[in-house]
Amino acid sequence: MNVGVLALQGDFREHKLMLERLGCSVQEVRLPKHLEGLSGVIFPGGESTTIGKLMVAYQMDAALKKFAASGGAIWGTCAGAILLATDIVDSNQPRLGLLEMRIRRNAFGRQVDSFEVPLEVAGLVAPFHTVFIRAPVIESVGEGVEVLSSFEGRIVVARKDRIMASSFHPELTNDSRLHQLFLEKVIGS
Amino acid sequence: MLESKVNHTETGTLRVKTGFAEMFKGGVIMDVVTPEQAIIAEDAGATAVMALERVPADIRRDGGVARMSDPDMVVGIVNAVSIPVMAKCRIGHFVEAQILQSLGVDFIDESEVLTPADMQYHVNKHDFKVPFVCGSRNLGEALRRIGEGAAMIRTKGEPGTGDVVEAVTHARQIMGEIRKVQGLPEDELMTMARDLQAPFELVRYVWANGKLPVPNFAAGGVATPADAALMMHLGMDGVFVGSGIFKSGDPVKRAQAIVKAVTHYKDPEILAQVSRNLGEAMVGIQVVALTPEQKMAVRGW
């Protein structure tokens, strides 16, 4: 399966390694031409304001909206999730608005408040060891958006059709089950 | 809604600290001395800012003892931007580090740019919840800092000069030594650890993985988009720009150009385009013209 990883900034290499372990051929996506032939793209963690600006600079924003409109699947982790949102609390930074949700940046505090915790995720049998780093939370979701996991009552994984968002970083663990879920259930849907 | 039943949360772990450092990769961390500069850096696409009272070029010019910045100044910058904020403490000055952690900075640079507070020992970085970045000139130095708990490494380069030559030397040195370790048979690792003066388990990690266990950035003398792209080609994960931006003629334009150059470092056409009309680069000092006492890179043990 040909899958892309948005490689403008952030920990895209970790996602790439995880996908390669699962047998994918992985394309680093920096310019619109890199989207050709891909069935899905992962947006990595990183700095959402930086990635957003780099997206706009070389028309990646329009290209990714077109990619989604023509059936491409997208999964955003942490900063990547912020880029997918329709509504970002207290910010006018660039976003794609592909998943109807209101998201809050740095919702748990500064870096000293970053944490790890095992968490249940719908569709996975055993808990997933999650890593939250200056992580956002999804404060509310629109109609038809499915909530796959929450922590202390706050939404941390959501999905609608071929778009998925997670607050934490599965790519920083050795657990590839969420990547597998993205490949089989989201791209494969 | 599926609510988690497992509630054991842990903060300040090694994974949370190095994981945060991974998020800066492919990005540019910029030195700023005022909240206004921090906002300019954020708008230009910086992944983080380094809050300090004087950029290295001014520290070099002014002389005297360079210390941690005033807490008011650091907090002013923390409150001005939504991106992470780093700040510097002196080598070995763990009280400055405790103060910076209590102010809520996201990362501490135990930096040779400031005057060392200890001529023998560095801060025990395992003691802190906040992650640390440290400079290094070679693999042994990098692994000693990681052994002390550093979550990120950067080249030392020669800060405040605008001359990239030392950063290139340090990057080539570290990457060359990593390749050398990788090519060794397993039974030669202990002797290699002895020669590098580095912890054995970390040498073993490098041997097995072909990289440092934490991200490795370029720093010290980066002044142009081409300098930044050069460092990326040499295997660095991202770039710190100190004096290079706000000591130049057009900081906004130069900052944006360096951000684009780090992402598109393999694309010479984009590099050519972003390098046009940037105005004056910072006035440089050639590293070869410095006397040994003027070099900051030799600080660190």
Tab-separated table of C-alpha atoms in Angstrom:
chain	number	residue	atom	x	y	z
A	1	MET	CA	0.000	0.000	0.000
A	2	ASN	CA	1.303	3.479	-0.874
A	3	VAL	CA	0.962	5.799	2.082
A	4	GLY	CA	2.361	9.285	2.595
A	5	VAL	CA	3.709	11.073	5.633
A	6	LEU	CA	3.494	14.858	5.643
A	7	ALA	CA	7.167	15.804	6.014
A	8	LEU	CA	7.063	19.599	6.384
A	9	GLN	CA	8.196	19.492	10.022
A	10	GLY	CA	7.935	17.210	13.057
A	11	ASP	CA	8.479	13.540	13.835
A	12	PHE	CA	7.547	12.236	10.386
A	13	ARG	CA	10.425	9.754	10.386
A	14	GLU	CA	8.898	7.829	13.314
A	15	HIS	CA	5.613	7.443	11.422
A	16	LYS	CA	7.509	6.399	8.323
A	17	LEU	CA	9.407	3.686	10.218
A	18	MET	CA	6.169	2.386	11.753
A	19	LEU	CA	4.433	2.201	8.360
A	20	GLU	CA	7.431	0.501	6.772
A	21	ARG	CA	7.368	-2.098	9.528
A	22	LEU	CA	3.776	-2.793	8.512
A	23	GLY	CA	4.852	-3.372	4.914
A	24	CYS	CA	3.844	-0.025	3.373
A	25	SER	CA	5.776	1.847	0.753
A	26	VAL	CA	6.079	5.336	2.257
A	27	GLN	CA	6.333	8.672	0.447
A	28	GLU	CA	7.530	11.817	2.276
A	29	VAL	CA	5.102	14.568	1.264
A	30	ARG	CA	6.487	18.121	1.031
A	31	LEU	CA	4.921	19.404	-2.182
A	32	PRO	CA	1.557	18.756	-3.931
A	33	LYS	CA	3.199	16.510	-6.537
A	34	HIS	CA	4.187	14.046	-3.790
A	35	LEU	CA	0.514	13.123	-3.192
A	36	GLU	CA	0.151	11.293	-6.501
A	37	GLY	CA	-0.808	7.644	-6.148
A	38	LEU	CA	-1.260	7.704	-2.370
A	39	SER	CA	-4.269	6.168	-0.626
A	40	GLY	CA	-3.661	7.836	2.729
A	41	VAL	CA	-1.485	10.419	4.468
A	42	ILE	CA	-0.418	10.748	8.100
A	43	PHE	CA	0.177	14.200	9.612
A	44	PRO	CA	2.896	13.841	12.277
A	45	GLY	CA	3.410	15.563	15.590
A	46	GLY	CA	5.428	18.768	15.555
A	47	GLU	CA	4.565	22.432	15.849
A	48	SER	CA	1.137	23.062	14.326
A	49	THR	CA	1.770	26.759	13.590
A	50	THR	CA	4.986	25.889	11.726
A	51	ILE	CA	3.433	23.061	9.711
A	52	GLY	CA	0.386	25.221	8.918
A	53	LYS	CA	2.532	28.029	7.533
A	54	LEU	CA	4.657	25.663	5.454
A	55	MET	CA	1.450	24.106	4.094
A	56	VAL	CA	0.183	27.463	2.879
A	57	ALA	CA	3.584	28.491	1.451
A	58	TYR	CA	3.620	25.832	-1.273
A	59	GLN	CA	-0.149	25.256	-1.778
A	60	MET	CA	-0.147	22.021	0.210
A	61	ASP	CA	-3.351	23.141	1.959
A	62	ALA	CA	-5.379	23.218	-1.273
A	63	ALA	CA	-3.750	20.001	-2.474
A	64	LEU	CA	-4.603	18.144	0.753
A	65	LYS	CA	-8.223	19.352	0.688
A	66	LYS	CA	-8.462	18.062	-2.862
A	67	PHE	CA	-6.829	14.795	-1.803
A	68	ALA	CA	-9.433	14.321	0.950
A	69	ALA	CA	-12.309	15.306	-1.342
A	70	SER	CA	-11.262	12.660	-3.837
A	71	GLY	CA	-11.331	9.923	-1.188
A	72	GLY	CA	-7.844	10.065	0.316
A	73	ALA	CA	-7.651	9.060	3.989
A	74	ILE	CA	-5.884	11.273	6.550
A	75	TRP	CA	-4.826	10.667	10.152
A	76	GLY	CA	-3.439	13.551	12.180
A	77	THR	CA	-1.520	12.980	15.433
A	78	CYS	CA	-1.168	15.843	17.950
A	79	ALA	CA	-0.132	18.856	15.809
A	80	GLY	CA	-1.536	16.923	12.862
A	81	ALA	CA	-4.909	16.669	14.609
A	82	ILE	CA	-4.951	20.446	15.117
A	83	LEU	CA	-4.425	20.970	11.379
A	84	LEU	CA	-7.507	18.846	10.606
A	85	ALA	CA	-9.881	20.752	12.908
A	86	THR	CA	-12.590	23.183	11.858
A	87	ASP	CA	-12.265	25.196	15.062
A	88	ILE	CA	-9.059	25.919	17.053
A	89	VAL	CA	-9.655	27.651	20.399
A	90	ASP	CA	-8.043	31.138	20.591
A	91	SER	CA	-6.176	30.794	17.318
A	92	ASN	CA	-6.491	31.899	13.719
A	93	GLN	CA	-3.604	29.728	12.531
A	94	PRO	CA	-3.952	27.902	9.192
A	95	ARG	CA	-6.009	24.660	9.300
A	96	LEU	CA	-7.698	22.377	6.783
A	97	GLY	CA	-11.087	22.032	8.497
A	98	LEU	CA	-11.535	18.453	7.314
A	99	LEU	CA	-12.920	17.109	10.608
A	100	GLU	CA	-15.721	18.936	12.367
A	101	MET	CA	-14.345	19.434	15.862
A	102	ARG	CA	-13.314	22.146	18.281
A	103	ILE	CA	-9.749	21.551	19.476
A	104	ARG	CA	-7.705	23.260	22.217
A	105	ARG	CA	-3.908	23.461	21.915
A	106	ASN	CA	-1.645	22.680	24.904
A	107	ALA	CA	-4.747	21.643	26.844
A	108	PHE	CA	-2.842	19.868	29.620
A	109	GLY	CA	-0.323	22.680	30.277
A	110	ARG	CA	3.339	23.183	29.469
A	111	GLN	CA	6.027	20.554	28.833
A	112	VAL	CA	6.522	19.684	32.530
A	113	ASP	CA	2.867	18.538	32.492
A	114	SER	CA	3.346	16.170	29.521
A	115	PHE	CA	2.614	12.552	30.468
A	116	GLU	CA	2.208	8.889	29.533
A	117	VAL	CA	-0.812	6.747	30.408
A	118	PRO	CA	-2.356	3.459	29.251
A	119	LEU	CA	-5.706	4.189	27.573
A	120	GLU	CA	-8.535	2.212	26.026
A	121	VAL	CA	-9.249	2.878	22.380
A	122	ALA	CA	-12.385	1.590	20.616
A	123	GLY	CA	-11.464	-1.168	18.196
A	124	LEU	CA	-8.349	-2.266	20.124
A	125	VAL	CA	-8.550	-5.191	22.550
A	126	ALA	CA	-5.900	-4.221	25.134
A	127	PRO	CA	-5.187	-0.660	26.371
A	128	PHE	CA	-2.820	1.464	24.271
A	129	HIS	CA	0.197	3.071	25.946
A	130	THR	CA	-0.285	6.730	25.056
A	131	VAL	CA	2.248	9.579	25.123
A	132	PHE	CA	0.801	13.101	25.457
A	133	ILE	CA	3.250	15.943	24.742
A	134	ARG	CA	1.933	19.498	25.137
A	135	ALA	CA	-1.084	17.782	23.716
A	136	PRO	CA	-4.368	19.191	22.434
A	137	VAL	CA	-7.817	17.902	23.430
A	138	ILE	CA	-10.944	17.771	21.339
A	139	GLU	CA	-13.516	19.824	23.230
A	140	SER	CA	-16.472	18.920	21.059
A	141	VAL	CA	-17.236	17.123	17.820
A	142	GLY	CA	-19.802	17.660	15.068
A	143	GLU	CA	-22.550	15.353	13.942
A	144	GLY	CA	-21.479	11.916	12.825
A	145	VAL	CA	-17.979	12.226	14.303
A	146	GLU	CA	-17.242	9.084	16.275
A	147	VAL	CA	-15.312	9.311	19.556
A	148	LEU	CA	-12.828	6.434	19.791
A	149	SER	CA	-11.115	7.321	23.061
A	150	SER	CA	-11.169	9.822	25.857
A	151	PHE	CA	-9.058	10.581	28.912
A	152	GLU	CA	-10.672	11.930	32.080
A	153	GLY	CA	-13.766	12.777	30.076
A	154	ARG	CA	-11.853	14.690	27.387
A	155	ILE	CA	-11.889	13.415	23.816
A	156	VAL	CA	-8.492	12.301	22.506
A	157	VAL	CA	-9.301	10.179	19.423
A	158	ALA	CA	-12.065	10.979	16.932
A	159	ARG	CA	-12.953	9.832	13.456
A	160	LYS	CA	-15.430	10.473	10.687
A	161	ASP	CA	-15.318	8.360	7.542
A	162	ARG	CA	-11.784	8.674	6.155
A	163	ILE	CA	-10.448	11.319	8.534
A	164	MET	CA	-9.039	10.445	11.982
A	165	ALA	CA	-7.451	12.592	14.688
A	166	SER	CA	-5.543	11.665	17.859
A	167	SER	CA	-4.098	13.901	20.596
A	168	PHE	CA	-1.253	11.560	21.475
A	169	HIS	CA	1.755	9.998	19.707
A	170	PRO	CA	1.483	6.294	18.794
A	171	GLU	CA	4.621	6.758	16.672
A	172	LEU	CA	6.708	7.252	19.838
A	173	THR	CA	5.909	3.722	21.059
A	174	ASN	CA	6.566	0.288	19.592
A	175	ASP	CA	2.827	-0.409	19.394
A	176	SER	CA	1.690	-0.363	15.768
A	177	ARG	CA	-1.967	-1.234	16.373
A	178	LEU	CA	-3.303	2.258	15.658
A	179	HIS	CA	-1.289	2.473	12.452
A	180	GLN	CA	-2.730	-0.891	11.524
A	181	LEU	CA	-6.217	0.348	12.347
A	182	PHE	CA	-5.622	3.370	10.091
A	183	LEU	CA	-4.465	1.150	7.224
A	184	GLU	CA	-7.221	-1.463	7.550
A	185	LYS	CA	-10.253	0.425	8.826
A	186	VAL	CA	-9.769	4.018	7.689
A	187	ILE	CA	-7.946	3.639	4.365
A	188	GLY	CA	-9.695	0.323	3.801
A	189	SER	CA	-13.202	1.670	4.535
B	1	MET	CA	-18.111	7.392	24.790
B	2	LEU	CA	-15.341	5.038	25.829
B	3	GLU	CA	-13.803	6.172	29.122
B	4	SER	CA	-10.410	4.900	30.223
B	5	LYS	CA	-10.340	2.842	33.421
B	6	VAL	CA	-6.556	3.006	33.676
B	7	ASN	CA	-5.561	6.194	35.395
B	8	HIS	CA	-1.921	5.887	36.246
B	9	THR	CA	-0.358	8.932	34.630
B	10	GLU	CA	3.366	9.636	34.706
B	11	THR	CA	5.026	12.985	33.960
B	12	GLY	CA	8.683	13.887	33.351
B	13	THR	CA	9.607	10.457	31.947
B	14	LEU	CA	12.499	9.946	29.548
B	15	ARG	CA	10.025	9.129	26.771
B	16	VAL	CA	8.059	12.313	27.360
B	17	LYS	CA	11.284	14.346	27.381
B	18	THR	CA	12.943	12.856	24.297
B	19	GLY	CA	9.531	12.587	22.591
B	20	PHE	CA	9.151	16.346	22.955
B	21	ALA	CA	12.582	16.843	21.391
B	22	GLU	CA	11.454	14.668	18.436
B	23	MET	CA	8.666	17.200	17.759
B	24	PHE	CA	11.201	19.935	16.950
B	25	LYS	CA	12.724	17.931	14.094
B	26	GLY	CA	12.774	19.535	10.673
B	27	GLY	CA	12.293	22.879	12.366
B	28	VAL	CA	14.112	26.054	13.359
B	29	ILE	CA	14.594	27.269	16.935
B	30	MET	CA	15.323	30.992	17.078
B	31	ASP	CA	17.097	33.150	19.682
B	32	VAL	CA	14.962	36.105	20.798
B	33	VAL	CA	15.599	38.850	23.359
B	34	THR	CA	12.153	40.510	23.583
B	35	PRO	CA	8.483	39.410	23.412
B	36	GLU	CA	8.218	41.358	20.115
B	37	GLN	CA	11.017	39.292	18.577
B	38	ALA	CA	9.375	36.115	19.910
B	39	ILE	CA	6.156	37.005	18.097
B	40	ILE	CA	8.080	37.710	14.881
B	41	ALA	CA	9.778	34.304	15.218
B	42	GLU	CA	6.461	32.518	15.823
B	43	ASP	CA	4.868	34.280	12.841
B	44	ALA	CA	7.812	33.278	10.675
B	45	GLY	CA	7.276	29.600	11.549
B	46	ALA	CA	9.805	28.919	14.330
B	47	THR	CA	9.114	25.638	16.163
B	48	ALA	CA	10.361	27.190	19.414
B	49	VAL	CA	12.139	30.280	20.674
B	50	MET	CA	15.186	30.554	22.924
B	51	ALA	CA	14.621	33.385	25.396
B	52	LEU	CA	17.789	35.217	26.395
B	53	GLU	CA	18.950	38.704	27.358
B	54	ARG	CA	21.690	38.978	24.765
B	55	VAL	CA	22.293	36.965	21.613
B	56	PRO	CA	25.718	35.270	21.422
B	57	ALA	CA	27.147	37.949	19.115
B	58	ASP	CA	26.475	40.574	21.821
B	59	ILE	CA	27.761	38.329	24.620
B	60	ARG	CA	30.959	37.963	22.596
B	61	ARG	CA	31.183	41.748	22.039
B	62	ASP	CA	30.376	42.766	25.635
B	63	GLY	CA	32.592	40.238	27.423
B	64	GLY	CA	32.247	39.748	31.191
B	65	VAL	CA	30.218	36.997	32.874
B	66	ALA	CA	27.136	35.805	30.969
B	67	ARG	CA	24.402	34.323	33.205
B	68	MET	CA	20.822	33.048	33.102
B	69	SER	CA	18.358	35.726	31.927
B	70	ASP	CA	16.119	37.743	34.265
B	71	PRO	CA	13.011	35.679	35.149
B	72	ASP	CA	10.748	38.635	34.214
B	73	MET	CA	12.217	38.690	30.749
B	74	VAL	CA	11.803	34.908	30.336
B	75	VAL	CA	8.198	34.964	31.588
B	76	GLY	CA	7.407	37.904	29.300
B	77	ILE	CA	8.371	35.729	26.347
B	78	VAL	CA	6.596	32.619	27.713
B	79	ASN	CA	3.395	34.675	27.880
B	80	ALA	CA	3.831	36.227	24.430
B	81	VAL	CA	3.782	33.077	22.260
B	82	SER	CA	1.954	29.741	21.935
B	83	ILE	CA	5.015	27.819	20.742
B	84	PRO	CA	7.482	26.235	23.214
B	85	VAL	CA	10.010	28.470	24.955
B	86	MET	CA	13.574	27.443	25.824
B	87	ALA	CA	16.043	29.258	28.078
B	88	LYS	CA	19.731	28.866	28.907
B	89	CYS	CA	21.467	28.045	32.170
B	90	ARG	CA	25.210	28.002	32.750
B	91	ILE	CA	27.076	24.694	32.522
B	92	GLY	CA	26.781	22.979	35.921
B	93	HIS	CA	24.511	25.657	37.407
B	94	PHE	CA	21.674	23.421	38.608
B	95	VAL	CA	20.080	26.225	40.633
B	96	GLU	CA	19.626	28.358	37.528
B	97	ALA	CA	18.063	25.245	35.975
B	98	GLN	CA	15.703	24.817	38.949
B	99	ILE	CA	14.651	28.452	38.619
B	100	LEU	CA	13.987	28.094	34.886
B	101	GLN	CA	11.959	24.920	35.476
B	102	SER	CA	9.849	26.702	38.087
B	103	LEU	CA	9.158	29.522	35.593
B	104	GLY	CA	7.535	27.003	33.250
B	105	VAL	CA	10.058	27.047	30.402
B	106	ASP	CA	9.609	24.018	28.152
B	107	PHE	CA	13.285	23.180	27.544
B	108	ILE	CA	16.589	24.185	29.151
B	109	ASP	CA	19.804	24.664	27.177
B	110	GLU	CA	22.786	23.985	29.447
B	111	SER	CA	24.894	26.211	27.290
B	112	GLU	CA	28.535	27.023	26.649
B	113	VAL	CA	27.346	30.412	25.342
B	114	LEU	CA	27.027	31.459	28.982
B	115	THR	CA	30.044	31.501	31.296
B	116	PRO	CA	30.454	28.024	32.858
B	117	ALA	CA	29.610	27.821	36.577
B	118	ASP	CA	31.433	24.530	37.062
B	119	MET	CA	34.734	23.589	35.440
B	120	GLN	CA	34.271	19.845	35.981
B	121	TYR	CA	30.641	18.792	36.235
B	122	HIS	CA	27.445	19.310	34.269
B	123	VAL	CA	23.897	19.425	35.678
B	124	ASN	CA	22.405	16.021	36.573
B	125	LYS	CA	19.548	16.368	34.124
B	126	HIS	CA	17.764	13.204	35.331
B	127	ASP	CA	16.763	15.233	38.399
B	128	PHE	CA	14.467	17.459	36.329
B	129	LYS	CA	11.022	17.121	34.771
B	130	VAL	CA	11.895	19.667	32.127
B	131	PRO	CA	14.031	18.310	29.257
B	132	PHE	CA	17.551	19.606	28.482
B	133	VAL	CA	19.546	20.223	25.320
B	134	CYS	CA	23.371	20.286	25.455
B	135	GLY	CA	26.105	21.124	22.971
B	136	SER	CA	28.722	18.661	21.811
B	137	ARG	CA	31.673	18.534	19.454
B	138	ASN	CA	32.033	14.778	19.157
B	139	LEU	CA	30.273	11.485	19.891
B	140	GLY	CA	31.867	10.948	23.305
B	141	GLU	CA	30.753	14.360	24.527
B	142	ALA	CA	27.226	13.813	23.126
B	143	LEU	CA	26.877	10.433	24.878
B	144	ARG	CA	28.199	11.810	28.182
B	145	ARG	CA	25.516	14.519	28.084
B	146	ILE	CA	22.839	11.955	27.191
B	147	GLY	CA	24.120	9.800	30.050
B	148	GLU	CA	23.513	12.783	32.354
B	149	GLY	CA	19.933	12.964	31.037
B	150	ALA	CA	20.015	15.329	28.037
B	151	ALA	CA	16.954	14.787	25.787
B	152	MET	CA	18.470	16.578	22.816
B	153	ILE	CA	21.957	17.291	21.481
B	154	ARG	CA	23.161	20.126	19.289
B	155	THR	CA	26.501	20.897	17.719
B	156	LYS	CA	28.349	23.660	19.522
B	157	GLY	CA	29.633	25.302	16.402
B	158	GLU	CA	31.094	28.692	17.279
B	159	PRO	CA	28.179	30.814	18.501
B	160	GLY	CA	27.847	34.486	17.656
B	161	THR	CA	30.232	34.358	14.688
B	162	GLY	CA	27.952	33.806	11.693
B	163	ASP	CA	30.638	31.391	10.484
B	164	VAL	CA	29.219	27.892	9.962
B	165	VAL	CA	32.586	26.132	9.761
B	166	GLU	CA	32.688	24.839	13.342
B	167	ALA	CA	29.115	23.516	13.190
B	168	VAL	CA	30.095	21.641	10.028
B	169	THR	CA	33.207	20.257	11.742
B	170	HIS	CA	31.209	19.049	14.761
B	171	ALA	CA	28.414	17.542	12.648
B	172	ARG	CA	30.895	15.673	10.451
B	173	GLN	CA	32.802	14.513	13.513
B	174	ILE	CA	29.711	13.101	15.278
B	175	MET	CA	28.198	11.531	12.167
B	176	GLY	CA	31.582	10.038	11.200
B	177	GLU	CA	32.049	8.541	14.649
B	178	ILE	CA	28.517	7.103	14.566
B	179	ARG	CA	29.315	5.383	11.251
B	180	LYS	CA	32.566	4.082	12.714
B	181	VAL	CA	30.821	2.604	15.783
B	182	GLN	CA	28.141	1.074	13.568
B	183	GLY	CA	30.754	-0.779	11.560
B	184	LEU	CA	32.480	-2.376	14.561
B	185	PRO	CA	32.114	-6.018	15.560
B	186	GLU	CA	30.280	-6.313	18.889
B	187	ASP	CA	33.341	-7.449	20.809
B	188	GLU	CA	35.143	-4.146	20.125
B	189	LEU	CA	32.444	-1.934	21.670
B	190	MET	CA	33.856	-1.775	25.202
B	191	THR	CA	37.230	-0.576	24.015
B	192	MET	CA	35.463	1.944	21.781
B	193	ALA	CA	33.462	3.167	24.804
B	194	ARG	CA	36.759	3.582	26.667
B	195	ASP	CA	38.296	5.566	23.798
B	196	LEU	CA	35.228	7.778	23.405
B	197	GLN	CA	34.949	8.231	27.193
B	198	ALA	CA	31.262	7.413	26.822
B	199	PRO	CA	28.817	5.119	28.682
B	200	PHE	CA	28.956	1.577	27.265
B	201	GLU	CA	25.175	1.090	26.977
B	202	LEU	CA	24.845	4.255	24.903
B	203	VAL	CA	27.718	3.212	22.628
B	204	ARG	CA	25.862	-0.070	22.208
B	205	TYR	CA	22.677	1.830	21.307
B	206	VAL	CA	24.542	3.776	18.610
B	207	TRP	CA	26.045	0.528	17.292
B	208	ALA	CA	22.619	-1.150	17.061
B	209	ASN	CA	20.650	1.835	15.731
B	210	GLY	CA	23.130	3.918	13.733
B	211	LYS	CA	22.036	7.128	15.427
B	212	LEU	CA	22.009	8.946	18.755
B	213	PRO	CA	19.154	7.969	21.107
B	214	VAL	CA	17.941	11.611	21.011
B	215	PRO	CA	17.547	14.206	18.219
B	216	ASN	CA	20.701	16.009	17.125
B	217	PHE	CA	20.453	19.620	15.930
B	218	ALA	CA	22.847	22.067	14.318
B	219	ALA	CA	23.833	25.212	16.182
B	220	GLY	CA	26.567	27.810	16.296
B	221	GLY	CA	27.169	30.022	13.276
B	222	VAL	CA	24.157	29.315	11.035
B	223	ALA	CA	23.376	32.609	9.242
B	224	THR	CA	21.748	31.835	5.872
B	225	PRO	CA	19.140	29.466	4.366
B	226	ALA	CA	21.981	27.695	2.571
B	227	ASP	CA	23.846	27.189	5.876
B	228	ALA	CA	20.703	25.648	7.387
B	229	ALA	CA	20.162	23.334	4.405
B	230	LEU	CA	23.834	22.317	4.492
B	231	MET	CA	23.476	21.216	8.125
B	232	MET	CA	20.373	19.173	7.254
B	233	HIS	CA	22.291	17.419	4.471
B	234	LEU	CA	25.005	16.545	6.990
B	235	GLY	CA	22.419	14.565	8.962
B	236	MET	CA	21.240	17.100	11.552
B	237	ASP	CA	17.585	16.841	12.621
B	238	GLY	CA	16.917	20.598	12.716
B	239	VAL	CA	18.593	23.935	13.299
B	240	PHE	CA	19.114	26.531	16.033
B	241	VAL	CA	19.684	30.049	14.751
B	242	GLY	CA	21.120	32.409	17.330
B	243	SER	CA	22.401	35.803	16.282
B	244	GLY	CA	21.845	35.041	12.583
B	245	ILE	CA	18.263	36.299	12.396
B	246	PHE	CA	17.879	39.369	14.572
B	247	LYS	CA	21.392	40.644	13.790
B	248	SER	CA	20.561	40.674	10.072
B	249	GLY	CA	19.079	43.445	7.932
B	250	ASP	CA	15.607	41.925	7.459
B	251	PRO	CA	14.862	39.469	10.308
B	252	VAL	CA	11.288	38.617	9.183
B	253	LYS	CA	12.293	37.666	5.686
B	254	ARG	CA	15.415	35.805	6.783
B	255	ALA	CA	13.530	33.875	9.473
B	256	GLN	CA	10.858	32.757	6.983
B	257	ALA	CA	13.531	31.801	4.454
B	258	ILE	CA	15.479	29.659	6.931
B	259	VAL	CA	12.267	27.854	8.000
B	260	LYS	CA	11.520	26.982	4.368
B	261	ALA	CA	15.134	25.996	3.722
B	262	VAL	CA	15.108	23.416	6.532
B	263	THR	CA	11.946	21.735	5.175
B	264	HIS	CA	12.984	21.854	1.524
B	265	TYR	CA	16.719	21.354	2.025
B	266	LYS	CA	16.909	18.810	-0.794
B	267	ASP	CA	15.318	21.186	-3.328
B	268	PRO	CA	17.923	23.659	-4.725
B	269	GLU	CA	15.277	25.546	-6.730
B	270	ILE	CA	13.306	26.395	-3.594
B	271	LEU	CA	16.576	27.233	-1.808
B	272	ALA	CA	17.534	29.626	-4.610
B	273	GLN	CA	14.126	31.260	-4.461
B	274	VAL	CA	14.120	31.796	-0.670
B	275	SER	CA	17.732	33.054	-0.686
B	276	ARG	CA	16.918	36.044	-2.934
B	277	ASN	CA	16.919	39.611	-1.585
B	278	LEU	CA	17.314	38.783	2.077
B	279	GLY	CA	19.206	42.002	2.801
B	280	GLU	CA	22.359	42.116	4.888
B	281	ALA	CA	23.404	38.930	6.670
B	282	MET	CA	24.824	39.382	10.156
B	283	VAL	CA	28.346	40.765	10.149
B	284	GLY	CA	30.472	37.711	10.709
B	285	ILE	CA	33.672	36.902	12.520
B	286	GLN	CA	35.833	34.241	10.939
B	287	VAL	CA	36.368	31.402	13.396
B	288	VAL	CA	40.016	31.083	12.279
B	289	ALA	CA	40.563	34.674	13.458
B	290	LEU	CA	39.525	33.865	17.047
B	291	THR	CA	42.126	33.310	19.744
B	292	PRO	CA	41.749	30.111	21.834
B	293	GLU	CA	40.369	32.174	24.770
B	294	GLN	CA	37.645	33.617	22.526
B	295	LYS	CA	36.273	30.199	21.581
B	296	MET	CA	33.119	29.097	23.369
B	297	ALA	CA	33.032	25.582	21.883
B	298	VAL	CA	35.843	24.359	24.148
B	299	ARG	CA	33.617	24.859	27.211
B	300	GLY	CA	32.088	21.555	28.396
B	301	TRP	CA	33.649	18.515	30.020
